[in-house]
Amino acid sequence: MSGKYYFLSVFFVLLSVQINAQKQPNIVLIMADDMGFSDIGCYGGEIKTPNLDKLAENGVRFSQFYNNARCCPTRAALLTGLYPHQAGVGGMVGHGHGDLSNKAVTIAEALKTNGYQTYMTGKWHVADSNTNDDIHNWPNQRGFDEFFGTIKGVGSYFDPYTLTHNNKEVKLKPEDEFYYTDAISDSTVTFLDRHFKEKAEKPFFFYVAYTAPHWPLHALDKDIEKYEGVFDKGWDVLRDERLARMKKLGIVPRKTKLSERDFRGKEWKSAENKKWELERMKTYAAQIDNMDQGIGRIVDKLKKEGELDNTLIVFLSDNGGCAEILEGVEQWVSEKEVTITLKGEKITPGLKPSIMPGPATSYMSYGPSWANLSNTPYRKYKKSGHEGGSATPFIMHWPNKLKKKNSIKKDVASIIDLMPTILDISKTDYPTSYNGNKIQPMEGLSLMPVFEGENLDRDEWYMEHGRNKAYRKGSWKIAWSRDKDGQKWELFNLKKDPTERKDLAVKYPDKLIFMIDRWYVWAKRVRVVRK
C-alpha cells in the first residue's frame, strides 16, 4: 500500500471513530404498571423474567428508588422532572381533576429541540380528556412523533378503551387476535424498524408504557400455564422465601425483617377458594411474563441493528402492587343496570370465585394478600407513601458506560431524576420557555454519577397523593396513610427498620415535628397545599 492510500485509510478510520464517539445515545424508557417491588426474578420474585434479569446482569439495579405511588402522578413526574402537582397531575386525571401543565415540558419536547426522533407506545394517562374532542394534551401534542396506545389508564387487554394511533381511534374487529401487551411490544419493534430504515441518522427516545400487570387479570393461556404449581405454597411461605432470596441478592440488608401481614389479608391456610386464588396469581404472573417476552423482542431489535451498546435502557414500575378488589366495578354495573360486552360476549366484573381470571370475559384483580407478596418485604400498597406503595425496582442498562456491571446501588433516587438524567446523557438543554409558556425549573438530579460508580448527592425525598404523604431525609422517614391502619404520622428509621415495622413517633417527638414541618414547607412550594 502506498503512503498516500495508507494515510487516507488511517484518516477515515480515525474519522469513523470520532463520529461514533460523538454519536448521540438512544434512550428506551420502559415502565410496568402496578407491579410490586419484588415480582421480577432479579429482585427475588418467582416470575420468569429472563430478559429483565439479563438487563440487570449487564446493568445496575437500585434498591431505594421511589415513584409517586400511583399511575398518573408517577407518569407526570417521569415525563417532566417535576413533582406531580407542579406538572398538573397531583391527583387522578379525568373529570377536571388533573391535566398535564403547559408550564411543564416533557422529555420528548425537550429532546426534539436537540434532533431526537421521539416515540411512545402504551399507556398515556396524563390528559384530562379521553375523547377526540380535546387532544391538546395527547402524546403527539406533547412532543411524540408517533404514538400507539391508550389515552385512558385502564381497560380490557383484549379490546382496550381509547386505543389510539397518533390522534386517530383504533377500532378492533371481532376477528382480530389482539392482546394489548403483545401489541405494545410489537408496535415498538415496528416503529424501531421503520426508524432504522428511514431515520437511522437521528437518535431516538422511546417511552414504552406497558399496562401489565394492572388489573383486569387478562392473560394468554400459554403464559398462564407456565405457572402451574409455582404459587401453591401460598402467600405466607412465598413471602418468607422471597425475602431470603432478596437478602442473598443484596436487594435488602441481611438483617431485614418481613413486615407484618396487612390487616386486609389472612393466613394462606385460612384462605377460601384456594384454586381460584392460585389462578389469580398465576394470571398476574403471566401478564408480567408476557411483558418480559416483549422486552426481549425490543432488545433483540436493538442488538440486530447494532444499536444496543449506544442505547440507555431504563426499567421501572409506576407504583407498588395493587390491593384494590374491584367491588366498586360490580356495584356500579348493578346500579346502572349496565351490561358490559366485548365482541358480543358478556363480561362479568368483580370478584367471583365461580369465574376464573384470564379470559376477556372476566374482569378482576388479585387482591391484597397477593399484593402483599408482590411488595415483599414492605408494608402497604399502591397509593401509599409507605415503602410498599412507592418503592420500585429500577434497572439501568448501558454496559459500555457503566464502570461496574451487575451492581446494586443503595442511593436514594426518585422518578423526578429521569428527565435530568436523560437530558444529561443526550447533552440537551432544559428550556426556560416553550411554546410561549414559562417553564418551571426541574426538581430532579442526574443519575449519571452512578455510571462512574459514584454516589448521588440526594438527602431528601417527598411524596403526596390522595392525602397519603411521605418524606424521607437520610435514614429517617415519616409517612401518613389514609386507610384505617393509618391516619396519623408515623416515624421510622429505615437504616435500622427498612420495612417500617416500628413507629418511633412517640419516642422521638422533636424529630417527628421537624420532619412534618419540612414536608409542609415542600407541600406549599409545589402547591400540594395552598396555605
PDB file of N, CA and C in Angstrom, residues 186-234:
ATOM      1  N   ASP A 186     -44.959  -5.311  20.027  1.00  0.00           N
ATOM      2  CA  ASP A 186     -44.809  -5.450  18.577  1.00  0.00           C
ATOM      3  C   ASP A 186     -44.799  -4.100  17.872  1.00  0.00           C
ATOM      4  N   SER A 187     -45.621  -3.156  18.338  1.00  0.00           N
ATOM      5  CA  SER A 187     -45.623  -1.837  17.706  1.00  0.00           C
ATOM      6  C   SER A 187     -44.323  -1.098  18.012  1.00  0.00           C
ATOM      7  N   THR A 188     -43.744  -1.343  19.180  1.00  0.00           N
ATOM      8  CA  THR A 188     -42.439  -0.764  19.492  1.00  0.00           C
ATOM      9  C   THR A 188     -41.387  -1.251  18.503  1.00  0.00           C
ATOM     10  N   VAL A 189     -41.369  -2.557  18.267  1.00  0.00           N
ATOM     11  CA  VAL A 189     -40.414  -3.118  17.302  1.00  0.00           C
ATOM     12  C   VAL A 189     -40.686  -2.589  15.890  1.00  0.00           C
ATOM     13  N   THR A 190     -41.954  -2.455  15.531  1.00  0.00           N
ATOM     14  CA  THR A 190     -42.317  -1.920  14.211  1.00  0.00           C
ATOM     15  C   THR A 190     -41.835  -0.483  14.043  1.00  0.00           C
ATOM     16  N   PHE A 191     -42.064   0.351  15.054  1.00  0.00           N
ATOM     17  CA  PHE A 191     -41.602   1.747  14.994  1.00  0.00           C
ATOM     18  C   PHE A 191     -40.082   1.809  14.891  1.00  0.00           C
ATOM     19  N   LEU A 192     -39.394   0.942  15.657  1.00  0.00           N
ATOM     20  CA  LEU A 192     -37.936   0.908  15.595  1.00  0.00           C
ATOM     21  C   LEU A 192     -37.458   0.490  14.208  1.00  0.00           C
ATOM     22  N   ASP A 193     -38.096  -0.514  13.644  1.00  0.00           N
ATOM     23  CA  ASP A 193     -37.728  -0.982  12.311  1.00  0.00           C
ATOM     24  C   ASP A 193     -37.856   0.143  11.283  1.00  0.00           C
ATOM     25  N   ARG A 194     -38.945   0.873  11.360  1.00  0.00           N
ATOM     26  CA  ARG A 194     -39.173   1.994  10.444  1.00  0.00           C
ATOM     27  C   ARG A 194     -38.146   3.097  10.677  1.00  0.00           C
ATOM     28  N   HIS A 195     -37.830   3.320  11.949  1.00  0.00           N
ATOM     29  CA  HIS A 195     -36.839   4.356  12.268  1.00  0.00           C
ATOM     30  C   HIS A 195     -35.491   4.021  11.631  1.00  0.00           C
ATOM     31  N   PHE A 196     -35.034   2.782  11.800  1.00  0.00           N
ATOM     32  CA  PHE A 196     -33.719   2.402  11.279  1.00  0.00           C
ATOM     33  C   PHE A 196     -33.684   2.411   9.746  1.00  0.00           C
ATOM     34  N   LYS A 197     -34.823   2.219   9.106  1.00  0.00           N
ATOM     35  CA  LYS A 197     -34.873   2.249   7.644  1.00  0.00           C
ATOM     36  C   LYS A 197     -34.960   3.676   7.099  1.00  0.00           C
ATOM     37  N   GLU A 198     -35.666   4.548   7.840  1.00  0.00           N
ATOM     38  CA  GLU A 198     -35.959   5.875   7.294  1.00  0.00           C
ATOM     39  C   GLU A 198     -35.241   7.020   7.982  1.00  0.00           C
ATOM     40  N   LYS A 199     -34.867   6.857   9.259  1.00  0.00           N
ATOM     41  CA  LYS A 199     -34.291   7.970  10.018  1.00  0.00           C
ATOM     42  C   LYS A 199     -33.095   7.519  10.844  1.00  0.00           C
ATOM     43  N   ALA A 200     -32.331   6.596  10.313  1.00  0.00           N
ATOM     44  CA  ALA A 200     -31.239   5.988  11.066  1.00  0.00           C
ATOM     45  C   ALA A 200     -30.189   6.989  11.504  1.00  0.00           C
ATOM     46  N   GLU A 201     -30.117   8.114  10.804  1.00  0.00           N
ATOM     47  CA  GLU A 201     -29.108   9.122  11.161  1.00  0.00           C
ATOM     48  C   GLU A 201     -29.477   9.887  12.429  1.00  0.00           C
ATOM     49  N   LYS A 202     -30.731   9.765  12.877  1.00  0.00           N
ATOM     50  CA  LYS A 202     -31.199  10.517  14.038  1.00  0.00           C
ATOM     51  C   LYS A 202     -31.230   9.629  15.287  1.00  0.00           C
ATOM     52  N   PRO A 203     -30.841  10.163  16.436  1.00  0.00           N
ATOM     53  CA  PRO A 203     -31.034   9.407  17.681  1.00  0.00           C
ATOM     54  C   PRO A 203     -32.516   9.378  18.028  1.00  0.00           C
ATOM     55  N   PHE A 204     -32.907   8.433  18.887  1.00  0.00           N
ATOM     56  CA  PHE A 204     -34.326   8.350  19.245  1.00  0.00           C
ATOM     57  C   PHE A 204     -34.517   8.217  20.750  1.00  0.00           C
ATOM     58  N   PHE A 205     -35.681   8.687  21.181  1.00  0.00           N
ATOM     59  CA  PHE A 205     -36.178   8.466  22.539  1.00  0.00           C
ATOM     60  C   PHE A 205     -37.463   7.669  22.419  1.00  0.00           C
ATOM     61  N   PHE A 206     -37.554   6.565  23.158  1.00  0.00           N
ATOM     62  CA  PHE A 206     -38.733   5.695  23.096  1.00  0.00           C
ATOM     63  C   PHE A 206     -39.251   5.459  24.509  1.00  0.00           C
ATOM     64  N   TYR A 207     -40.500   5.847  24.720  1.00  0.00           N
ATOM     65  CA  TYR A 207     -41.183   5.642  26.000  1.00  0.00           C
ATOM     66  C   TYR A 207     -42.174   4.499  25.815  1.00  0.00           C
ATOM     67  N   VAL A 208     -41.893   3.365  26.463  1.00  0.00           N
ATOM     68  CA  VAL A 208     -42.718   2.156  26.346  1.00  0.00           C
ATOM     69  C   VAL A 208     -43.450   1.965  27.670  1.00  0.00           C
ATOM     70  N   ALA A 209     -44.749   2.278  27.672  1.00  0.00           N
ATOM     71  CA  ALA A 209     -45.521   2.295  28.923  1.00  0.00           C
ATOM     72  C   ALA A 209     -46.531   1.149  28.924  1.00  0.00           C
ATOM     73  N   TYR A 210     -46.097  -0.004  29.410  1.00  0.00           N
ATOM     74  CA  TYR A 210     -46.989  -1.170  29.478  1.00  0.00           C
ATOM     75  C   TYR A 210     -48.118  -0.931  30.478  1.00  0.00           C
ATOM     76  N   THR A 211     -49.263  -1.589  30.248  1.00  0.00           N
ATOM     77  CA  THR A 211     -50.319  -1.628  31.261  1.00  0.00           C
ATOM     78  C   THR A 211     -50.187  -2.859  32.146  1.00  0.00           C
ATOM     79  N   ALA A 212     -49.398  -3.828  31.736  1.00  0.00           N
ATOM     80  CA  ALA A 212     -49.167  -5.023  32.556  1.00  0.00           C
ATOM     81  C   ALA A 212     -48.373  -4.645  33.795  1.00  0.00           C
ATOM     82  N   PRO A 213     -48.729  -5.252  34.960  1.00  0.00           N
ATOM     83  CA  PRO A 213     -49.813  -6.212  35.194  1.00  0.00           C
ATOM     84  C   PRO A 213     -51.048  -5.598  35.872  1.00  0.00           C
ATOM     85  N   HIS A 214     -51.357  -4.320  35.553  1.00  0.00           N
ATOM     86  CA  HIS A 214     -52.553  -3.668  36.100  1.00  0.00           C
ATOM     87  C   HIS A 214     -53.795  -4.527  35.825  1.00  0.00           C
ATOM     88  N   TRP A 215     -54.734  -4.566  36.799  1.00  0.00           N
ATOM     89  CA  TRP A 215     -55.988  -5.256  36.533  1.00  0.00           C
ATOM     90  C   TRP A 215     -56.694  -4.632  35.339  1.00  0.00           C
ATOM     91  N   PRO A 216     -57.567  -5.340  34.656  1.00  0.00           N
ATOM     92  CA  PRO A 216     -58.082  -6.693  34.924  1.00  0.00           C
ATOM     93  C   PRO A 216     -57.054  -7.783  34.623  1.00  0.00           C
ATOM     94  N   LEU A 217     -57.205  -8.906  35.321  1.00  0.00           N
ATOM     95  CA  LEU A 217     -56.308 -10.038  35.134  1.00  0.00           C
ATOM     96  C   LEU A 217     -56.624 -10.724  33.816  1.00  0.00           C
ATOM     97  N   HIS A 218     -56.011 -10.229  32.769  1.00  0.00           N
ATOM     98  CA  HIS A 218     -56.188 -10.770  31.426  1.00  0.00           C
ATOM     99  C   HIS A 218     -54.851 -11.290  30.926  1.00  0.00           C
ATOM    100  N   ALA A 219     -54.785 -12.555  30.565  1.00  0.00           N
ATOM    101  CA  ALA A 219     -53.527 -13.132  30.081  1.00  0.00           C
ATOM    102  C   ALA A 219     -53.821 -14.249  29.094  1.00  0.00           C
ATOM    103  N   LEU A 220     -52.796 -14.639  28.363  1.00  0.00           N
ATOM    104  CA  LEU A 220     -52.912 -15.712  27.370  1.00  0.00           C
ATOM    105  C   LEU A 220     -52.689 -17.066  28.048  1.00  0.00           C
ATOM    106  N   ASP A 221     -53.413 -18.068  27.594  1.00  0.00           N
ATOM    107  CA  ASP A 221     -53.321 -19.402  28.201  1.00  0.00           C
ATOM    108  C   ASP A 221     -51.894 -19.922  28.220  1.00  0.00           C
ATOM    109  N   LYS A 222     -51.156 -19.690  27.130  1.00  0.00           N
ATOM    110  CA  LYS A 222     -49.792 -20.215  27.035  1.00  0.00           C
ATOM    111  C   LYS A 222     -48.882 -19.645  28.120  1.00  0.00           C
ATOM    112  N   ASP A 223     -49.176 -18.430  28.553  1.00  0.00           N
ATOM    113  CA  ASP A 223     -48.372 -17.812  29.610  1.00  0.00           C
ATOM    114  C   ASP A 223     -48.844 -18.229  30.997  1.00  0.00           C
ATOM    115  N   ILE A 224     -50.148 -18.382  31.165  1.00  0.00           N
ATOM    116  CA  ILE A 224     -50.681 -18.817  32.467  1.00  0.00           C
ATOM    117  C   ILE A 224     -50.203 -20.224  32.810  1.00  0.00           C
ATOM    118  N   GLU A 225     -50.160 -21.083  31.803  1.00  0.00           N
ATOM    119  CA  GLU A 225     -49.786 -22.486  32.018  1.00  0.00           C
ATOM    120  C   GLU A 225     -48.382 -22.649  32.596  1.00  0.00           C
ATOM    121  N   LYS A 226     -47.503 -21.688  32.352  1.00  0.00           N
ATOM    122  CA  LYS A 226     -46.126 -21.770  32.847  1.00  0.00           C
ATOM    123  C   LYS A 226     -46.063 -21.767  34.375  1.00  0.00           C
ATOM    124  N   TYR A 227     -47.119 -21.261  35.019  1.00  0.00           N
ATOM    125  CA  TYR A 227     -47.061 -21.044  36.461  1.00  0.00           C
ATOM    126  C   TYR A 227     -47.868 -22.068  37.251  1.00  0.00           C
ATOM    127  N   GLU A 228     -48.164 -23.166  36.612  1.00  0.00           N
ATOM    128  CA  GLU A 228     -48.830 -24.256  37.309  1.00  0.00           C
ATOM    129  C   GLU A 228     -47.934 -24.746  38.451  1.00  0.00           C
ATOM    130  N   GLY A 229     -48.431 -24.669  39.679  1.00  0.00           N
ATOM    131  CA  GLY A 229     -47.699 -25.149  40.847  1.00  0.00           C
ATOM    132  C   GLY A 229     -46.721 -24.166  41.462  1.00  0.00           C
ATOM    133  N   VAL A 230     -46.424 -23.071  40.785  1.00  0.00           N
ATOM    134  CA  VAL A 230     -45.385 -22.143  41.260  1.00  0.00           C
ATOM    135  C   VAL A 230     -45.778 -21.463  42.562  1.00  0.00           C
ATOM    136  N   PHE A 231     -47.066 -21.161  42.722  1.00  0.00           N
ATOM    137  CA  PHE A 231     -47.508 -20.394  43.897  1.00  0.00           C
ATOM    138  C   PHE A 231     -48.292 -21.235  44.899  1.00  0.00           C
ATOM    139  N   ASP A 232     -48.238 -22.561  44.753  1.00  0.00           N
ATOM    140  CA  ASP A 232     -49.069 -23.442  45.572  1.00  0.00           C
ATOM    141  C   ASP A 232     -48.784 -23.359  47.070  1.00  0.00           C
ATOM    142  N   LYS A 233     -47.612 -22.902  47.471  1.00  0.00           N
ATOM    143  CA  LYS A 233     -47.287 -22.797  48.896  1.00  0.00           C
ATOM    144  C   LYS A 233     -48.080 -21.672  49.570  1.00  0.00           C
ATOM    145  N   GLY A 234     -48.607 -20.755  48.781  1.00  0.00           N
ATOM    146  CA  GLY A 234     -49.384 -19.655  49.347  1.00  0.00           C
ATOM    147  C   GLY A 234     -48.538 -18.454  49.689  1.00  0.00           C
TER     148      GLY A 234
END
